[in-house]
């Protein structure tokens, strides 16, 4: 065999190998999604209810997630006031998924969920100038471990792959980056003035429902390339 023929074979094998590795790399990163908290909408609601100088709400999210990997939300609620007691009413809060029109009960996760999930949850008190950080999810993501007797969050918070069963077009549009998915945490807060002689709700509503919206979008495979500095 001539040297030129050998070189051509080596080059062909090399190209095939590089193409295979590149395709595998694309497959491994092509299922990344981004969860985005629309903080501006929340801040506007707080301002409309005269609570913007008293309450701050934020969420801890990664830059990206594999599809169906996110099972809970890390939330921080700050009581910025000097004289307002803030209570978070978990049992009256809910997670609303727009594409399914589903309203789901919120569960505040604890290190060891051994109790029945149907047991009422006590409201959380946030004292003035303090911040409450919790992890929350929907009741239906839990499954009970029969051996340990505890509940674990095993299902995704937003079941994207599950769309293939009943909403195939929406799933395809999402995967092809033509549509985004929307859901929200409807957070119920109870506000109480701690100064004596002032009636609750005189300066602001005693019960406030804050809609915390999120958008889920599919990321292009180029998102994970190391030289792609601009995260889409």
PDB file of C-alpha atoms in Angstrom:
ATOM      1  CA  UNK A   1       0.000   0.000   0.000  1.00  0.00           C
ATOM      2  CA  UNK A   2       1.300   3.398  -0.948  1.00  0.00           C
ATOM      3  CA  UNK A   3       2.159   5.966   1.712  1.00  0.00           C
ATOM      4  CA  UNK A   4      -0.490   8.392   0.391  1.00  0.00           C
ATOM      5  CA  UNK A   5      -3.185   5.718   0.722  1.00  0.00           C
ATOM      6  CA  UNK A   6      -2.122   5.019   4.312  1.00  0.00           C
ATOM      7  CA  UNK A   7      -2.252   8.716   5.147  1.00  0.00           C
ATOM      8  CA  UNK A   8      -5.758   8.959   3.668  1.00  0.00           C
ATOM      9  CA  UNK A   9      -6.958   6.024   5.774  1.00  0.00           C
ATOM     10  CA  UNK A  10      -5.458   7.525   8.939  1.00  0.00           C
ATOM     11  CA  UNK A  11      -7.048  10.903   8.163  1.00  0.00           C
ATOM     12  CA  UNK A  12     -10.443   9.284   7.525  1.00  0.00           C
ATOM     13  CA  UNK A  13     -10.306   7.336  10.788  1.00  0.00           C
ATOM     14  CA  UNK A  14      -9.265  10.496  12.632  1.00  0.00           C
ATOM     15  CA  UNK A  15     -12.172  12.516  11.202  1.00  0.00           C
ATOM     16  CA  UNK A  16     -14.644   9.749  12.070  1.00  0.00           C
ATOM     17  CA  UNK A  17     -13.281   9.589  15.618  1.00  0.00           C
ATOM     18  CA  UNK A  18     -13.463  13.354  16.123  1.00  0.00           C
ATOM     19  CA  UNK A  19     -17.000  13.456  14.698  1.00  0.00           C
ATOM     20  CA  UNK A  20     -18.090  10.653  17.015  1.00  0.00           C
ATOM     21  CA  UNK A  21     -16.637  12.363  20.092  1.00  0.00           C
ATOM     22  CA  UNK A  22     -18.175  15.709  19.087  1.00  0.00           C
ATOM     23  CA  UNK A  23     -21.617  14.152  18.565  1.00  0.00           C
ATOM     24  CA  UNK A  24     -21.436  12.417  21.934  1.00  0.00           C
ATOM     25  CA  UNK A  25     -20.464  15.711  23.547  1.00  0.00           C
ATOM     26  CA  UNK A  26     -23.433  17.454  21.932  1.00  0.00           C
ATOM     27  CA  UNK A  27     -25.785  14.691  23.095  1.00  0.00           C
ATOM     28  CA  UNK A  28     -24.492  14.959  26.647  1.00  0.00           C
ATOM     29  CA  UNK A  29     -25.112  18.711  26.907  1.00  0.00           C
ATOM     30  CA  UNK A  30     -28.124  19.127  24.643  1.00  0.00           C
ATOM     31  CA  UNK A  31     -30.685  18.602  27.404  1.00  0.00           C
ATOM     32  CA  UNK A  32     -29.766  21.629  29.509  1.00  0.00           C
ATOM     33  CA  UNK A  33     -32.555  23.988  30.607  1.00  0.00           C
ATOM     34  CA  UNK A  34     -32.566  27.306  32.428  1.00  0.00           C
ATOM     35  CA  UNK A  35     -34.952  28.311  35.233  1.00  0.00           C
ATOM     36  CA  UNK A  36     -35.310  32.067  35.458  1.00  0.00           C
ATOM     37  CA  UNK A  37     -36.948  33.883  38.370  1.00  0.00           C
ATOM     38  CA  UNK A  38     -38.704  37.075  37.260  1.00  0.00           C
ATOM     39  CA  UNK A  39     -37.648  39.183  40.207  1.00  0.00           C
ATOM     40  CA  UNK A  40     -38.783  42.462  38.655  1.00  0.00           C
ATOM     41  CA  UNK A  41     -42.423  41.312  38.652  1.00  0.00           C
ATOM     42  CA  UNK A  42     -42.209  40.411  42.341  1.00  0.00           C
ATOM     43  CA  UNK A  43     -40.593  43.722  43.236  1.00  0.00           C
ATOM     44  CA  UNK A  44     -43.405  45.557  41.414  1.00  0.00           C
ATOM     45  CA  UNK A  45     -46.067  43.648  43.386  1.00  0.00           C
ATOM     46  CA  UNK A  46     -44.361  44.486  46.669  1.00  0.00           C
ATOM     47  CA  UNK A  47     -44.219  48.134  45.656  1.00  0.00           C
ATOM     48  CA  UNK A  48     -47.918  48.193  44.760  1.00  0.00           C
ATOM     49  CA  UNK A  49     -48.769  46.809  48.215  1.00  0.00           C
ATOM     50  CA  UNK A  50     -46.412  49.214  50.024  1.00  0.00           C
ATOM     51  CA  UNK A  51     -44.238  46.295  51.084  1.00  0.00           C
ATOM     52  CA  UNK A  52     -41.119  46.943  49.010  1.00  0.00           C
ATOM     53  CA  UNK A  53     -39.292  48.510  51.966  1.00  0.00           C
ATOM     54  CA  UNK A  54     -40.382  45.691  54.292  1.00  0.00           C
ATOM     55  CA  UNK A  55     -40.017  42.448  52.325  1.00  0.00           C
ATOM     56  CA  UNK A  56     -37.368  41.023  50.004  1.00  0.00           C
ATOM     57  CA  UNK A  57     -37.795  37.733  48.121  1.00  0.00           C
ATOM     58  CA  UNK A  58     -35.083  35.849  46.240  1.00  0.00           C
ATOM     59  CA  UNK A  59     -34.406  32.328  44.951  1.00  0.00           C
ATOM     60  CA  UNK A  60     -31.187  30.353  44.601  1.00  0.00           C
ATOM     61  CA  UNK A  61     -30.899  28.802  41.147  1.00  0.00           C
ATOM     62  CA  UNK A  62     -28.035  27.292  39.158  1.00  0.00           C
ATOM     63  CA  UNK A  63     -27.073  28.627  35.733  1.00  0.00           C
ATOM     64  CA  UNK A  64     -28.516  25.499  34.109  1.00  0.00           C
ATOM     65  CA  UNK A  65     -30.045  22.104  34.908  1.00  0.00           C
ATOM     66  CA  UNK A  66     -30.472  18.809  33.080  1.00  0.00           C
ATOM     67  CA  UNK A  67     -34.077  18.286  32.034  1.00  0.00           C
ATOM     68  CA  UNK A  68     -36.192  16.956  34.934  1.00  0.00           C
ATOM     69  CA  UNK A  69     -33.350  17.485  37.424  1.00  0.00           C
ATOM     70  CA  UNK A  70     -34.802  20.363  39.491  1.00  0.00           C
ATOM     71  CA  UNK A  71     -36.872  18.948  42.349  1.00  0.00           C
ATOM     72  CA  UNK A  72     -37.157  21.933  44.710  1.00  0.00           C
ATOM     73  CA  UNK A  73     -36.577  25.659  45.080  1.00  0.00           C
ATOM     74  CA  UNK A  74     -34.327  27.436  47.545  1.00  0.00           C
ATOM     75  CA  UNK A  75     -36.105  30.575  48.721  1.00  0.00           C
ATOM     76  CA  UNK A  76     -34.968  33.438  50.967  1.00  0.00           C
ATOM     77  CA  UNK A  77     -37.479  35.883  52.450  1.00  0.00           C
ATOM     78  CA  UNK A  78     -36.084  38.955  54.171  1.00  0.00           C
ATOM     79  CA  UNK A  79     -37.957  41.016  56.728  1.00  0.00           C
ATOM     80  CA  UNK A  80     -36.378  44.433  56.126  1.00  0.00           C
ATOM     81  CA  UNK A  81     -38.636  46.291  58.564  1.00  0.00           C
ATOM     82  CA  UNK A  82     -37.975  47.511  62.085  1.00  0.00           C
ATOM     83  CA  UNK A  83     -41.410  46.777  63.513  1.00  0.00           C
ATOM     84  CA  UNK A  84     -43.301  44.276  61.363  1.00  0.00           C
ATOM     85  CA  UNK A  85     -43.765  40.593  62.142  1.00  0.00           C
ATOM     86  CA  UNK A  86     -43.857  38.527  58.937  1.00  0.00           C
ATOM     87  CA  UNK A  87     -45.397  35.057  58.733  1.00  0.00           C
ATOM     88  CA  UNK A  88     -45.126  32.685  55.776  1.00  0.00           C
ATOM     89  CA  UNK A  89     -48.299  30.616  55.412  1.00  0.00           C
ATOM     90  CA  UNK A  90     -47.018  27.472  53.697  1.00  0.00           C
ATOM     91  CA  UNK A  91     -50.319  25.589  53.718  1.00  0.00           C
ATOM     92  CA  UNK A  92     -52.132  28.340  51.838  1.00  0.00           C
ATOM     93  CA  UNK A  93     -49.315  28.836  49.343  1.00  0.00           C
ATOM     94  CA  UNK A  94     -49.295  26.914  46.063  1.00  0.00           C
ATOM     95  CA  UNK A  95     -47.266  26.094  42.975  1.00  0.00           C
ATOM     96  CA  UNK A  96     -49.123  26.820  39.740  1.00  0.00           C
ATOM     97  CA  UNK A  97     -48.039  25.272  36.428  1.00  0.00           C
ATOM     98  CA  UNK A  98     -49.427  27.222  33.487  1.00  0.00           C
ATOM     99  CA  UNK A  99     -49.378  24.569  30.749  1.00  0.00           C
ATOM    100  CA  UNK A 100     -51.270  22.062  32.904  1.00  0.00           C
ATOM    101  CA  UNK A 101     -53.493  24.581  34.757  1.00  0.00           C
ATOM    102  CA  UNK A 102     -52.440  22.657  37.864  1.00  0.00           C
ATOM    103  CA  UNK A 103     -52.315  24.142  41.370  1.00  0.00           C
ATOM    104  CA  UNK A 104     -50.119  22.122  43.708  1.00  0.00           C
ATOM    105  CA  UNK A 105     -49.715  22.240  47.464  1.00  0.00           C
ATOM    106  CA  UNK A 106     -46.419  23.646  48.691  1.00  0.00           C
ATOM    107  CA  UNK A 107     -44.305  21.630  51.113  1.00  0.00           C
ATOM    108  CA  UNK A 108     -41.497  23.199  53.141  1.00  0.00           C
ATOM    109  CA  UNK A 109     -38.803  20.539  53.205  1.00  0.00           C
ATOM    110  CA  UNK A 110     -37.191  19.449  56.442  1.00  0.00           C
ATOM    111  CA  UNK A 111     -34.073  17.287  56.883  1.00  0.00           C
ATOM    112  CA  UNK A 112     -36.186  14.275  57.859  1.00  0.00           C
ATOM    113  CA  UNK A 113     -39.727  14.104  56.479  1.00  0.00           C
ATOM    114  CA  UNK A 114     -41.087  11.230  58.558  1.00  0.00           C
ATOM    115  CA  UNK A 115     -44.549  12.643  59.089  1.00  0.00           C
ATOM    116  CA  UNK A 116     -47.619  12.267  56.950  1.00  0.00           C
ATOM    117  CA  UNK A 117     -47.558  14.942  54.269  1.00  0.00           C
ATOM    118  CA  UNK A 118     -51.221  15.668  54.995  1.00  0.00           C
ATOM    119  CA  UNK A 119     -50.362  17.095  58.425  1.00  0.00           C
ATOM    120  CA  UNK A 120     -50.822  20.901  58.482  1.00  0.00           C
ATOM    121  CA  UNK A 121     -47.650  22.995  58.324  1.00  0.00           C
ATOM    122  CA  UNK A 122     -47.054  25.693  60.894  1.00  0.00           C
ATOM    123  CA  UNK A 123     -46.451  29.202  59.512  1.00  0.00           C
ATOM    124  CA  UNK A 124     -42.861  30.436  59.712  1.00  0.00           C
ATOM    125  CA  UNK A 125     -42.208  33.661  61.639  1.00  0.00           C
ATOM    126  CA  UNK A 126     -39.619  36.107  60.318  1.00  0.00           C
ATOM    127  CA  UNK A 127     -38.681  38.675  62.939  1.00  0.00           C
ATOM    128  CA  UNK A 128     -37.727  42.248  61.964  1.00  0.00           C
ATOM    129  CA  UNK A 129     -34.310  42.528  60.287  1.00  0.00           C
ATOM    130  CA  UNK A 130     -34.077  38.737  59.863  1.00  0.00           C
ATOM    131  CA  UNK A 131     -34.064  36.442  56.817  1.00  0.00           C
ATOM    132  CA  UNK A 132     -35.703  33.050  56.432  1.00  0.00           C
ATOM    133  CA  UNK A 133     -34.063  30.572  54.042  1.00  0.00           C
ATOM    134  CA  UNK A 134     -35.991  27.413  53.196  1.00  0.00           C
ATOM    135  CA  UNK A 135     -36.288  24.744  50.523  1.00  0.00           C
ATOM    136  CA  UNK A 136     -39.764  24.248  49.116  1.00  0.00           C
ATOM    137  CA  UNK A 137     -41.338  21.937  46.587  1.00  0.00           C
ATOM    138  CA  UNK A 138     -44.705  20.513  45.556  1.00  0.00           C
ATOM    139  CA  UNK A 139     -46.424  17.763  47.506  1.00  0.00           C
ATOM    140  CA  UNK A 140     -46.694  15.469  44.490  1.00  0.00           C
ATOM    141  CA  UNK A 141     -42.918  15.222  43.921  1.00  0.00           C
ATOM    142  CA  UNK A 142     -42.520  13.105  47.077  1.00  0.00           C
ATOM    143  CA  UNK A 143     -42.410   9.340  47.235  1.00  0.00           C
ATOM    144  CA  UNK A 144     -42.364   7.357  50.466  1.00  0.00           C
ATOM    145  CA  UNK A 145     -39.493   5.022  51.219  1.00  0.00           C
ATOM    146  CA  UNK A 146     -41.262   2.010  52.704  1.00  0.00           C
ATOM    147  CA  UNK A 147     -38.159   0.737  54.486  1.00  0.00           C
ATOM    148  CA  UNK A 148     -37.031   4.046  56.008  1.00  0.00           C
ATOM    149  CA  UNK A 149     -40.535   5.430  56.452  1.00  0.00           C
ATOM    150  CA  UNK A 150     -39.468   8.840  55.137  1.00  0.00           C
ATOM    151  CA  UNK A 151     -40.587  10.931  52.169  1.00  0.00           C
ATOM    152  CA  UNK A 152     -38.075  11.929  49.511  1.00  0.00           C
ATOM    153  CA  UNK A 153     -38.434  14.369  46.610  1.00  0.00           C
ATOM    154  CA  UNK A 154     -37.878  12.054  43.643  1.00  0.00           C
ATOM    155  CA  UNK A 155     -40.005  13.539  40.857  1.00  0.00           C
ATOM    156  CA  UNK A 156     -39.152  16.714  38.932  1.00  0.00           C
ATOM    157  CA  UNK A 157     -40.758  19.967  39.983  1.00  0.00           C
ATOM    158  CA  UNK A 158     -41.681  20.587  36.338  1.00  0.00           C
ATOM    159  CA  UNK A 159     -42.131  17.295  34.457  1.00  0.00           C
ATOM    160  CA  UNK A 160     -40.785  18.324  31.051  1.00  0.00           C
ATOM    161  CA  UNK A 161     -40.288  14.813  29.650  1.00  0.00           C
ATOM    162  CA  UNK A 162     -43.801  13.965  30.824  1.00  0.00           C
ATOM    163  CA  UNK A 163     -45.147  16.369  28.194  1.00  0.00           C
ATOM    164  CA  UNK A 164     -44.420  13.707  25.580  1.00  0.00           C
ATOM    165  CA  UNK A 165     -47.395  11.695  26.824  1.00  0.00           C
ATOM    166  CA  UNK A 166     -50.160  14.265  26.556  1.00  0.00           C
ATOM    167  CA  UNK A 167     -48.715  17.463  25.095  1.00  0.00           C
ATOM    168  CA  UNK A 168     -46.357  16.267  22.378  1.00  0.00           C
ATOM    169  CA  UNK A 169     -46.497  19.483  20.360  1.00  0.00           C
ATOM    170  CA  UNK A 170     -45.645  21.614  23.385  1.00  0.00           C
ATOM    171  CA  UNK A 171     -42.776  19.267  24.201  1.00  0.00           C
ATOM    172  CA  UNK A 172     -41.372  19.495  20.658  1.00  0.00           C
ATOM    173  CA  UNK A 173     -41.754  23.263  20.607  1.00  0.00           C
ATOM    174  CA  UNK A 174     -39.936  23.494  23.936  1.00  0.00           C
ATOM    175  CA  UNK A 175     -37.089  21.197  22.843  1.00  0.00           C
ATOM    176  CA  UNK A 176     -36.744  23.155  19.591  1.00  0.00           C
ATOM    177  CA  UNK A 177     -36.653  26.399  21.605  1.00  0.00           C
ATOM    178  CA  UNK A 178     -39.849  27.751  20.058  1.00  0.00           C
ATOM    179  CA  UNK A 179     -41.713  27.973  23.363  1.00  0.00           C
ATOM    180  CA  UNK A 180     -40.963  28.415  27.039  1.00  0.00           C
ATOM    181  CA  UNK A 181     -42.707  26.930  30.069  1.00  0.00           C
ATOM    182  CA  UNK A 182     -44.104  29.071  32.875  1.00  0.00           C
ATOM    183  CA  UNK A 183     -44.910  28.313  36.490  1.00  0.00           C
ATOM    184  CA  UNK A 184     -45.201  30.340  39.666  1.00  0.00           C
ATOM    185  CA  UNK A 185     -45.036  30.108  43.430  1.00  0.00           C
ATOM    186  CA  UNK A 186     -48.103  31.774  44.919  1.00  0.00           C
ATOM    187  CA  UNK A 187     -46.676  32.842  48.257  1.00  0.00           C
ATOM    188  CA  UNK A 188     -49.072  33.795  51.073  1.00  0.00           C
ATOM    189  CA  UNK A 189     -47.608  36.182  53.643  1.00  0.00           C
ATOM    190  CA  UNK A 190     -49.273  37.447  56.800  1.00  0.00           C
ATOM    191  CA  UNK A 191     -48.075  40.839  57.968  1.00  0.00           C
ATOM    192  CA  UNK A 192     -48.618  42.103  61.502  1.00  0.00           C
ATOM    193  CA  UNK A 193     -47.630  45.408  63.092  1.00  0.00           C
ATOM    194  CA  UNK A 194     -45.800  44.761  66.365  1.00  0.00           C
ATOM    195  CA  UNK A 195     -46.126  48.270  67.794  1.00  0.00           C
ATOM    196  CA  UNK A 196     -48.810  48.555  70.440  1.00  0.00           C
ATOM    197  CA  UNK A 197     -51.933  50.541  69.651  1.00  0.00           C
ATOM    198  CA  UNK A 198     -51.818  50.080  65.858  1.00  0.00           C
ATOM    199  CA  UNK A 199     -54.407  47.893  64.157  1.00  0.00           C
ATOM    200  CA  UNK A 200     -53.119  45.198  61.760  1.00  0.00           C
ATOM    201  CA  UNK A 201     -53.438  46.266  58.133  1.00  0.00           C
ATOM    202  CA  UNK A 202     -53.588  49.984  58.784  1.00  0.00           C
ATOM    203  CA  UNK A 203     -50.600  50.778  56.558  1.00  0.00           C
ATOM    204  CA  UNK A 204     -50.434  47.580  54.486  1.00  0.00           C
ATOM    205  CA  UNK A 205     -52.563  44.469  53.880  1.00  0.00           C
ATOM    206  CA  UNK A 206     -52.526  41.937  56.778  1.00  0.00           C
ATOM    207  CA  UNK A 207     -52.561  39.112  54.219  1.00  0.00           C
ATOM    208  CA  UNK A 208     -50.556  39.429  51.028  1.00  0.00           C
ATOM    209  CA  UNK A 209     -50.384  37.008  48.089  1.00  0.00           C
ATOM    210  CA  UNK A 210     -47.181  37.446  46.122  1.00  0.00           C
ATOM    211  CA  UNK A 211     -46.962  35.762  42.732  1.00  0.00           C
ATOM    212  CA  UNK A 212     -43.369  34.611  42.121  1.00  0.00           C
ATOM    213  CA  UNK A 213     -43.168  33.692  38.409  1.00  0.00           C
ATOM    214  CA  UNK A 214     -40.563  31.520  36.721  1.00  0.00           C
ATOM    215  CA  UNK A 215     -39.755  30.755  33.095  1.00  0.00           C
ATOM    216  CA  UNK A 216     -38.156  27.524  31.907  1.00  0.00           C
ATOM    217  CA  UNK A 217     -36.362  27.523  28.587  1.00  0.00           C
ATOM    218  CA  UNK A 218     -34.291  25.056  26.635  1.00  0.00           C
ATOM    219  CA  UNK A 219     -30.664  26.053  26.171  1.00  0.00           C
ATOM    220  CA  UNK A 220     -28.792  25.490  22.897  1.00  0.00           C
ATOM    221  CA  UNK A 221     -26.058  22.881  22.997  1.00  0.00           C
ATOM    222  CA  UNK A 222     -23.500  25.644  22.428  1.00  0.00           C
ATOM    223  CA  UNK A 223     -24.286  26.900  25.938  1.00  0.00           C
ATOM    224  CA  UNK A 224     -21.875  24.427  27.509  1.00  0.00           C
ATOM    225  CA  UNK A 225     -18.917  25.079  25.208  1.00  0.00           C
ATOM    226  CA  UNK A 226     -15.995  26.433  27.291  1.00  0.00           C
ATOM    227  CA  UNK A 227     -15.303  29.288  24.879  1.00  0.00           C
ATOM    228  CA  UNK A 228     -18.902  30.467  24.863  1.00  0.00           C
ATOM    229  CA  UNK A 229     -18.610  33.326  27.356  1.00  0.00           C
ATOM    230  CA  UNK A 230     -22.120  34.630  26.715  1.00  0.00           C
ATOM    231  CA  UNK A 231     -24.557  32.280  28.446  1.00  0.00           C
ATOM    232  CA  UNK A 232     -27.747  32.293  26.406  1.00  0.00           C
TER     233      UNK A 232
END
